[in-house]
Amino acid sequence: MEERTFIPLMIPDIQQKDIDSVTEVLQSGMLIQGKKVEMLEQQIAAYLGVKHAIALSNGTATLHLALLVSGIGPGDEVIVPALSYVATANVVELVGATPVFVDIETETFNINPELIEEKITSKTKAIIPVHEFGLACRMETILSLAKKYKLIVIEDAACALGAKSGNAFAGTQGDLGSFSFHPRKAITSGEGGLLVTNNDETAQKLRVLRNHGIEYRDGKMDFVAAGFNYRMTDIQAALVLSQFQRFEQILAYKQTLASVYFEELRDTDFILPSVPEKYLHTWQSFHILVPDHLDRDLLIDYMKTKGVGVNLGAQCIPNETFYQQKYKLNCAELFPNALKANQKGLVLPLYERLSDSDLKHVCDILKQTANG
Ligand SMILES: *Cc1c(COP(=O)(O)O)cnc(C)c1O
C-alpha cells in the first residue's frame, strides 16, 4: 500500500519565489506599509476593475473600517446572514450597532435575498451580504432593496476573490467590498485584508483611518481623526503579491479539483454544493452536507484517524454563545437552513498542494463511511 502523510484541511502553497519576494523586503529594511502594499493595491484594483483598493491588517479590520466609514454605530441595524464566519456579525457589535440575521438558501449557503425585505426597519442602515465559501450571492435583489431603502451594501468577499456572477466580480457591486488574505483563503499574506470601493472620498477616509488618522497635505502630516493602526506590512504584501501573479492558475486548478469531487461523490448520499448557472465558484471551501444518518462530528473525528483533515463549514452565528445570550433567538425556528448547514456541513480539503490522488483518497474514505 502507498504510504500517505496526513492530508490537512488546508495548507497554503508557499513557493520559493514567494519566499524570495519576502526575503527581498526583509533585506531592504523597509518593513511596514510601503511600495509592496501600494503595488498590491494597484494590481488588485486593476484585476477587479475598481477605482480603489486599500490594504489592511486583516479581513476583520476591513469590515470594521467599512462600517465606521459608512457612519454606522449605536442605534443602527445591519442585516447579515445567519451563516457566516463570526467576524461578519462581530464587527457590527464592535461599532455598537445591532446585527439582524437572515436565513440562508440551502443550495448556495448564501443569504436568501427574498427574506431580507421583511427585516428592514427604519433603523436599518446597511446589508452585509457574504459570498460564502467562494460563491457570489444573488446580488440583483440585494442591490435593488438597497436602492429602494437607501441602504449601504458592504460585501463580505473574504472567501471570494475572483468569484463572479455573470461578468461581475464578487465585492465590486456594493459600496464597499471586503477581502481577506488569511491562510484559509486562496492566496495569503499570513494575516491581511483589503477593501475596495469606487468612491474617492470613502477611499481617502479609509486611508486616513487605517493610519492613525494621519492626512498628508503639502507633505505635512496632520492628525485629522482618531484613527487606527490597521496597516498591512510590506512583508505581508510581498508574500500575497507573489502568489497573486499565479492567481488564475490557482483558481483553474481548484476548478479541476472540485470536478474530481463532483465526479467521485456523485453517487453517494452526501449533498454536494450547487453552482447556479453563470456563476464562477472559487472553491475557497468545498462544502458538502452529510446525510441525516451520519453524525457530522463523529465523521470529522473518524476522518482524522484516517489521516484526513476536514472541518465544519461556518457558524450559525445567532446560535453561538455570545449571540444566544444577548439575543436569545430560536435558531431552529428562525434560521433552519443556517442551523442545518452548521450542523451537517463538512468542508473537504481543496488547495494548490493537493494532488488528484490525494482527493481520490479522501473520496474513498467518504464513500466507505456513507455506505457503511
Ligand atoms: C475569513 C473570513 C473573515 C475574516 O477574515 P480575517 O482576515 O480572518 O480577519 C470574515 N468573513 C468571512 C466570511 C471569512 O471567511
Short mmCIF file of C-alpha atoms and ligand atoms in Angstrom, two decimals:
data_model
loop_
_atom_site.label_atom_id
_atom_site.label_comp_id
_atom_site.label_asym_id
_atom_site.label_seq_id
_atom_site.Cartn_x
_atom_site.Cartn_y
_atom_site.Cartn_z
CA MET A 1 0.00 0.00 0.00
CA GLU A 2 1.09 3.51 -0.80
CA GLU A 3 2.37 5.45 2.22
CA ARG A 4 0.46 8.64 2.88
CA THR A 5 1.10 11.51 5.18
CA PHE A 6 -1.74 13.41 6.84
CA ILE A 7 -3.81 15.46 4.40
CA PRO A 8 -4.65 18.68 6.25
CA LEU A 9 -7.80 20.66 5.54
CA MET A 10 -5.67 23.47 4.19
CA ILE A 11 -2.03 24.38 3.74
CA PRO A 12 -1.00 27.46 1.81
CA ASP A 13 1.26 26.80 -1.15
CA ILE A 14 4.25 29.00 -0.36
CA GLN A 15 6.72 28.56 -3.19
CA GLN A 16 10.38 29.53 -3.34
CA LYS A 17 9.61 32.65 -5.37
CA ASP A 18 7.14 33.77 -2.69
CA ILE A 19 9.85 33.33 -0.07
CA ASP A 20 12.34 35.22 -2.24
CA SER A 21 9.90 38.06 -2.56
CA VAL A 22 9.58 38.29 1.25
CA THR A 23 13.34 37.99 1.68
CA GLU A 24 13.82 40.93 -0.64
CA VAL A 25 11.64 43.08 1.62
CA LEU A 26 13.43 41.88 4.75
CA GLN A 27 16.78 42.76 3.23
CA SER A 28 15.56 46.19 2.16
CA GLY A 29 14.84 47.08 5.78
CA MET A 30 11.55 48.76 4.77
CA LEU A 31 9.20 46.53 6.72
CA ILE A 32 5.98 48.46 7.26
CA GLN A 33 3.45 49.70 4.71
CA GLY A 34 5.31 50.86 1.63
CA LYS A 35 5.90 50.09 -2.05
CA LYS A 36 4.73 46.45 -1.90
CA VAL A 37 1.43 47.41 -0.29
CA GLU A 38 0.95 50.03 -2.98
CA MET A 39 1.69 47.51 -5.73
CA LEU A 40 -0.73 45.01 -4.22
CA GLU A 41 -3.46 47.65 -4.09
CA GLN A 42 -2.87 48.69 -7.69
CA GLN A 43 -2.82 45.16 -9.03
CA ILE A 44 -5.95 44.01 -7.22
CA ALA A 45 -7.84 47.17 -8.15
CA ALA A 46 -6.90 46.62 -11.81
CA TYR A 47 -7.87 42.94 -11.66
CA LEU A 48 -11.26 43.68 -10.14
CA GLY A 49 -11.83 46.77 -12.25
CA VAL A 50 -12.41 49.10 -9.29
CA LYS A 51 -11.01 52.56 -8.60
CA HIS A 52 -9.56 52.00 -5.16
CA ALA A 53 -8.13 49.14 -3.14
CA ILE A 54 -6.96 49.74 0.43
CA ALA A 55 -4.89 47.00 2.05
CA LEU A 56 -5.38 46.47 5.78
CA SER A 57 -4.08 44.23 8.53
CA ASN A 58 -6.81 41.56 8.21
CA GLY A 59 -10.27 40.83 6.87
CA THR A 60 -11.99 41.72 10.12
CA ALA A 61 -10.30 45.12 10.19
CA THR A 62 -11.61 45.72 6.65
CA LEU A 63 -15.20 45.03 7.71
CA HIS A 64 -14.75 47.15 10.83
CA LEU A 65 -13.48 50.15 8.88
CA ALA A 66 -16.15 49.65 6.21
CA LEU A 67 -18.84 50.07 8.88
CA LEU A 68 -17.10 53.04 10.51
CA VAL A 69 -16.51 54.87 7.25
CA SER A 70 -20.19 54.31 6.45
CA GLY A 71 -21.11 56.07 9.68
CA ILE A 72 -22.78 53.03 11.22
CA GLY A 73 -22.99 53.00 15.01
CA PRO A 74 -25.27 52.74 18.05
CA GLY A 75 -28.98 52.56 17.23
CA ASP A 76 -28.38 51.28 13.72
CA GLU A 77 -29.31 47.86 12.39
CA VAL A 78 -27.24 45.90 9.91
CA ILE A 79 -28.56 42.90 8.01
CA VAL A 80 -26.21 39.90 7.97
CA PRO A 81 -26.64 36.25 7.01
CA ALA A 82 -27.24 33.81 9.87
CA LEU A 83 -24.50 31.58 8.45
CA SER A 84 -21.00 33.02 8.12
CA TYR A 85 -17.76 33.29 9.96
CA VAL A 86 -18.49 35.12 13.25
CA ALA A 87 -16.41 38.14 12.21
CA THR A 88 -19.25 39.29 9.91
CA ALA A 89 -21.52 39.92 12.90
CA ASN A 90 -18.80 40.74 15.44
CA VAL A 91 -17.87 43.92 13.58
CA VAL A 92 -21.48 45.10 13.76
CA GLU A 93 -21.35 44.62 17.53
CA LEU A 94 -17.96 46.36 17.67
CA VAL A 95 -19.35 49.60 16.25
CA GLY A 96 -22.30 49.42 18.67
CA ALA A 97 -24.90 48.56 16.04
CA THR A 98 -27.26 45.57 16.03
CA PRO A 99 -26.88 42.64 13.64
CA VAL A 100 -30.20 41.48 12.18
CA PHE A 101 -29.89 37.90 10.98
CA VAL A 102 -31.44 36.49 7.82
CA ASP A 103 -31.54 32.79 6.93
CA ILE A 104 -29.60 31.34 4.01
CA GLU A 105 -30.55 29.32 0.94
CA THR A 106 -29.56 25.66 1.34
CA GLU A 107 -28.45 25.38 -2.29
CA THR A 108 -25.87 28.19 -2.21
CA PHE A 109 -25.33 28.67 1.56
CA ASN A 110 -25.69 32.40 0.89
CA ILE A 111 -28.19 34.87 2.36
CA ASN A 112 -31.68 34.36 0.95
CA PRO A 113 -32.43 37.70 -0.75
CA GLU A 114 -36.17 37.01 -0.60
CA LEU A 115 -36.09 37.11 3.21
CA ILE A 116 -34.32 40.46 3.52
CA GLU A 117 -37.11 42.96 2.92
CA GLU A 118 -39.22 41.78 5.87
CA LYS A 119 -36.25 42.51 8.18
CA ILE A 120 -35.79 46.10 7.03
CA THR A 121 -36.89 48.72 9.58
CA SER A 122 -36.43 52.48 9.94
CA LYS A 123 -33.19 51.69 11.80
CA THR A 124 -31.65 49.56 9.04
CA LYS A 125 -28.55 51.21 7.63
CA ALA A 126 -26.68 48.51 5.76
CA ILE A 127 -26.64 44.98 4.41
CA ILE A 128 -23.56 42.78 4.58
CA PRO A 129 -24.03 40.02 2.01
CA VAL A 130 -21.39 37.31 2.45
CA HIS A 131 -20.15 35.42 -0.60
CA GLU A 132 -19.85 32.24 1.41
CA PHE A 133 -17.29 29.57 0.56
CA GLY A 134 -16.32 31.36 -2.69
CA LEU A 135 -19.73 31.63 -4.35
CA ALA A 136 -21.16 35.06 -5.10
CA CYS A 137 -24.56 35.98 -3.64
CA ARG A 138 -27.55 36.79 -5.80
CA MET A 139 -26.83 40.49 -5.76
CA GLU A 140 -29.62 41.89 -8.01
CA THR A 141 -32.32 41.69 -5.32
CA ILE A 142 -29.93 42.92 -2.64
CA LEU A 143 -28.86 45.92 -4.74
CA SER A 144 -32.41 46.87 -5.64
CA LEU A 145 -33.53 46.67 -1.99
CA ALA A 146 -30.53 48.81 -1.05
CA LYS A 147 -31.58 51.38 -3.62
CA LYS A 148 -35.23 51.32 -2.56
CA TYR A 149 -34.46 51.75 1.17
CA LYS A 150 -31.21 53.76 0.77
CA LEU A 151 -29.03 51.16 2.45
CA ILE A 152 -25.28 50.79 2.26
CA VAL A 153 -24.04 47.49 0.86
CA ILE A 154 -20.79 46.13 2.30
CA GLU A 155 -19.87 42.90 0.55
CA ASP A 156 -18.02 40.40 2.70
CA ALA A 157 -15.99 38.76 -0.05
CA ALA A 158 -13.36 37.39 2.36
CA CYS A 159 -13.66 33.97 0.69
CA ALA A 160 -14.44 35.14 -2.78
CA LEU A 161 -11.59 36.92 -4.54
CA GLY A 162 -12.13 36.10 -8.22
CA ALA A 163 -15.69 34.76 -7.79
CA LYS A 164 -18.15 36.00 -10.39
CA SER A 165 -21.85 36.25 -11.07
CA GLY A 166 -22.13 36.88 -14.78
CA ASN A 167 -19.39 39.38 -15.50
CA ALA A 168 -19.40 40.97 -12.07
CA PHE A 169 -16.67 40.15 -9.60
CA ALA A 170 -17.78 39.47 -6.03
CA GLY A 171 -17.02 42.50 -3.91
CA THR A 172 -17.37 45.08 -6.68
CA GLN A 173 -21.11 45.79 -6.80
CA GLY A 174 -21.73 47.21 -3.35
CA ASP A 175 -20.49 50.45 -1.84
CA LEU A 176 -17.56 48.58 -0.37
CA GLY A 177 -16.09 45.11 -0.88
CA SER A 178 -14.03 43.36 1.78
CA PHE A 179 -11.41 40.65 1.17
CA SER A 180 -9.19 38.55 3.42
CA PHE A 181 -5.75 37.03 2.90
CA HIS A 182 -5.93 34.67 5.89
CA PRO A 183 -4.18 31.34 5.16
CA ARG A 184 -7.57 29.64 4.71
CA LYS A 185 -8.22 31.79 1.62
CA ALA A 186 -6.86 31.17 -1.89
CA ILE A 187 -3.85 33.46 -1.54
CA THR A 188 -2.43 34.60 1.76
CA SER A 189 -0.32 37.21 3.46
CA GLY A 190 -0.46 35.36 6.81
CA GLU A 191 -2.85 37.97 8.15
CA GLY A 192 -4.18 40.54 5.74
CA GLY A 193 -7.21 42.15 4.20
CA LEU A 194 -8.24 44.59 1.52
CA LEU A 195 -11.19 46.90 0.92
CA VAL A 196 -12.32 48.05 -2.49
CA THR A 197 -14.54 50.98 -3.43
CA ASN A 198 -15.24 53.22 -6.39
CA ASN A 199 -15.88 56.23 -4.15
CA ASP A 200 -12.92 58.64 -3.99
CA GLU A 201 -13.94 60.26 -0.73
CA THR A 202 -14.53 56.92 1.01
CA ALA A 203 -11.14 55.66 -0.17
CA GLN A 204 -9.42 58.75 1.19
CA LYS A 205 -11.15 58.39 4.57
CA LEU A 206 -10.15 54.73 4.74
CA ARG A 207 -6.50 55.55 4.08
CA VAL A 208 -6.60 58.09 6.89
CA LEU A 209 -8.39 55.78 9.33
CA ARG A 210 -6.01 52.86 8.78
CA ASN A 211 -3.01 55.05 9.61
CA HIS A 212 -3.66 56.76 12.96
CA GLY A 213 -5.89 59.39 11.36
CA ILE A 214 -2.99 60.96 9.51
CA GLU A 215 -3.63 63.10 6.46
CA TYR A 216 -0.75 64.44 4.39
CA ARG A 217 -1.16 67.91 2.97
CA ASP A 218 1.68 69.53 1.04
CA GLY A 219 3.99 66.91 2.50
CA LYS A 220 2.93 67.87 6.02
CA MET A 221 1.36 65.48 8.48
CA ASP A 222 -1.93 66.37 10.12
CA PHE A 223 -3.92 64.22 12.56
CA VAL A 224 -7.48 64.68 11.41
CA ALA A 225 -9.21 61.67 13.01
CA ALA A 226 -8.82 59.27 15.93
CA GLY A 227 -7.61 56.54 13.63
CA PHE A 228 -6.31 53.01 13.96
CA ASN A 229 -3.16 51.22 13.07
CA TYR A 230 -4.75 48.79 10.62
CA ARG A 231 -1.82 48.83 8.17
CA MET A 232 -0.56 45.84 6.27
CA THR A 233 3.22 45.39 6.28
CA ASP A 234 5.31 45.22 3.12
CA ILE A 235 6.43 41.76 4.30
CA GLN A 236 2.83 40.55 4.10
CA ALA A 237 2.10 42.39 0.88
CA ALA A 238 5.17 40.85 -0.80
CA LEU A 239 4.02 37.36 0.15
CA VAL A 240 0.50 37.69 -1.22
CA LEU A 241 1.56 39.76 -4.21
CA SER A 242 3.90 37.00 -5.31
CA GLN A 243 1.09 34.42 -5.13
CA PHE A 244 -1.26 36.79 -6.92
CA GLN A 245 0.98 36.53 -10.02
CA ARG A 246 -0.29 32.93 -10.44
CA PHE A 247 -3.82 33.56 -9.18
CA GLU A 248 -5.52 32.50 -12.43
CA GLN A 249 -3.69 29.14 -12.32
CA ILE A 250 -4.64 28.66 -8.69
CA LEU A 251 -8.31 29.24 -9.47
CA ALA A 252 -8.19 26.98 -12.52
CA TYR A 253 -6.54 24.19 -10.56
CA LYS A 254 -9.16 24.48 -7.83
CA GLN A 255 -11.86 24.06 -10.50
CA THR A 256 -10.17 20.83 -11.58
CA LEU A 257 -10.08 19.52 -8.02
CA ALA A 258 -13.72 20.44 -7.48
CA SER A 259 -14.70 18.49 -10.57
CA VAL A 260 -12.92 15.42 -9.16
CA TYR A 261 -15.06 15.71 -6.01
CA PHE A 262 -18.22 16.04 -8.10
CA GLU A 263 -17.30 13.02 -10.17
CA GLU A 264 -16.24 10.81 -7.24
CA LEU A 265 -19.03 11.71 -4.82
CA ARG A 266 -21.84 11.91 -7.38
CA ASP A 267 -23.50 8.64 -6.41
CA THR A 268 -23.19 8.96 -2.63
CA ASP A 269 -25.66 10.22 -0.02
CA PHE A 270 -23.59 13.36 0.52
CA ILE A 271 -25.29 16.52 -0.66
CA LEU A 272 -22.87 18.27 -2.99
CA PRO A 273 -22.66 22.05 -3.46
CA SER A 274 -24.52 23.55 -6.38
CA VAL A 275 -23.32 26.36 -8.58
CA PRO A 276 -26.05 28.43 -10.25
CA GLU A 277 -25.70 28.98 -13.96
CA LYS A 278 -23.39 31.87 -14.95
CA TYR A 279 -21.67 31.83 -11.54
CA LEU A 280 -17.96 31.19 -11.06
CA HIS A 281 -17.28 29.46 -7.74
CA THR A 282 -13.72 29.84 -6.45
CA TRP A 283 -13.97 26.88 -4.04
CA GLN A 284 -12.47 28.59 -1.04
CA SER A 285 -14.34 25.76 0.67
CA PHE A 286 -15.76 22.62 -0.90
CA HIS A 287 -18.70 22.41 1.47
CA ILE A 288 -20.94 19.35 1.48
CA LEU A 289 -23.79 18.27 3.74
CA VAL A 290 -23.59 14.87 5.38
CA PRO A 291 -26.74 12.77 5.13
CA ASP A 292 -29.13 12.55 8.11
CA HIS A 293 -27.96 9.05 9.04
CA LEU A 294 -24.37 10.24 9.64
CA ASP A 295 -23.16 12.21 12.65
CA ARG A 296 -21.03 15.01 11.24
CA ASP A 297 -18.84 15.45 14.33
CA LEU A 298 -18.10 11.73 14.54
CA LEU A 299 -17.26 11.79 10.85
CA ILE A 300 -14.75 14.62 11.40
CA ASP A 301 -13.06 12.57 14.16
CA TYR A 302 -13.11 9.42 12.05
CA MET A 303 -11.59 11.16 9.03
CA LYS A 304 -8.77 12.39 11.27
CA THR A 305 -7.95 8.84 12.31
CA LYS A 306 -7.79 8.04 8.60
CA GLY A 307 -5.32 10.87 8.03
CA VAL A 308 -7.64 13.47 6.53
CA GLY A 309 -8.36 16.90 7.99
CA VAL A 310 -11.94 18.02 7.48
CA ASN A 311 -13.98 20.56 9.42
CA LEU A 312 -17.37 22.14 9.77
CA GLY A 313 -18.11 24.95 7.35
CA ALA A 314 -19.42 28.04 9.12
CA GLN A 315 -21.20 29.20 12.24
CA CYS A 316 -24.90 29.70 12.68
CA ILE A 317 -23.95 32.99 14.33
CA PRO A 318 -27.13 33.66 16.36
CA ASN A 319 -26.65 30.19 17.87
CA GLU A 320 -23.14 30.92 19.17
CA THR A 321 -22.87 31.64 22.90
CA PHE A 322 -22.40 35.43 22.80
CA TYR A 323 -25.29 35.97 20.38
CA GLN A 324 -27.52 33.38 22.04
CA GLN A 325 -27.05 35.06 25.42
CA LYS A 326 -27.61 38.54 24.02
CA TYR A 327 -30.50 37.98 21.58
CA LYS A 328 -31.92 34.57 22.58
CA LEU A 329 -33.12 33.83 19.06
CA ASN A 330 -34.75 30.48 18.38
CA CYS A 331 -32.50 29.38 15.55
CA ALA A 332 -34.34 26.16 14.70
CA GLU A 333 -37.42 28.24 14.01
CA LEU A 334 -35.89 31.39 12.53
CA PHE A 335 -32.80 30.11 10.70
CA PRO A 336 -33.38 26.41 9.97
CA ASN A 337 -31.13 26.40 6.90
CA ALA A 338 -28.21 28.10 8.62
CA LEU A 339 -28.55 25.75 11.57
CA LYS A 340 -28.60 22.73 9.31
CA ALA A 341 -25.53 23.90 7.39
CA ASN A 342 -23.74 24.49 10.68
CA GLN A 343 -24.65 21.02 12.00
CA LYS A 344 -24.38 18.94 8.82
CA GLY A 345 -21.81 20.90 6.82
CA LEU A 346 -18.40 19.44 6.10
CA VAL A 347 -15.51 21.14 4.32
CA LEU A 348 -13.17 18.91 2.32
CA PRO A 349 -9.52 19.63 1.52
CA LEU A 350 -9.11 21.56 -1.74
CA TYR A 351 -6.00 23.62 -2.46
CA GLU A 352 -2.97 24.05 -4.67
CA ARG A 353 -0.77 21.48 -2.98
CA LEU A 354 -3.27 18.62 -3.25
CA SER A 355 -2.95 16.05 -5.99
CA ASP A 356 -5.71 14.23 -7.81
CA SER A 357 -4.74 11.09 -5.98
CA ASP A 358 -4.99 12.79 -2.56
CA LEU A 359 -8.51 13.81 -3.48
CA LYS A 360 -9.49 10.34 -4.58
CA HIS A 361 -8.14 9.02 -1.28
CA VAL A 362 -10.40 11.47 0.61
CA CYS A 363 -13.33 10.35 -1.52
CA ASP A 364 -12.63 6.65 -0.93
CA ILE A 365 -12.86 7.14 2.82
CA LEU A 366 -16.02 9.21 2.48
CA LYS A 367 -17.62 6.60 0.26
CA GLN A 368 -16.88 3.84 2.76
CA THR A 369 -18.50 5.82 5.57
CA ALA A 370 -21.56 6.73 3.57
CA ASN A 371 -22.17 3.13 2.64
CA GLY A 372 -21.14 1.55 5.92
C1 LIG B 1 -12.08 34.74 6.82
C2 LIG B 1 -13.33 35.50 6.94
C3 LIG B 1 -13.40 36.74 7.61
C4 LIG B 1 -12.28 37.29 8.45
O1 LIG B 1 -11.11 37.49 7.81
P1 LIG B 1 -9.76 37.58 8.69
O2 LIG B 1 -8.75 38.02 7.70
O3 LIG B 1 -9.50 36.22 9.24
O4 LIG B 1 -9.99 38.58 9.75
C5 LIG B 1 -14.59 37.44 7.56
N1 LIG B 1 -15.66 36.96 6.93
C6 LIG B 1 -15.64 35.76 6.30
C7 LIG B 1 -16.86 35.29 5.58
C8 LIG B 1 -14.48 34.99 6.30
O5 LIG B 1 -14.50 33.80 5.71
#
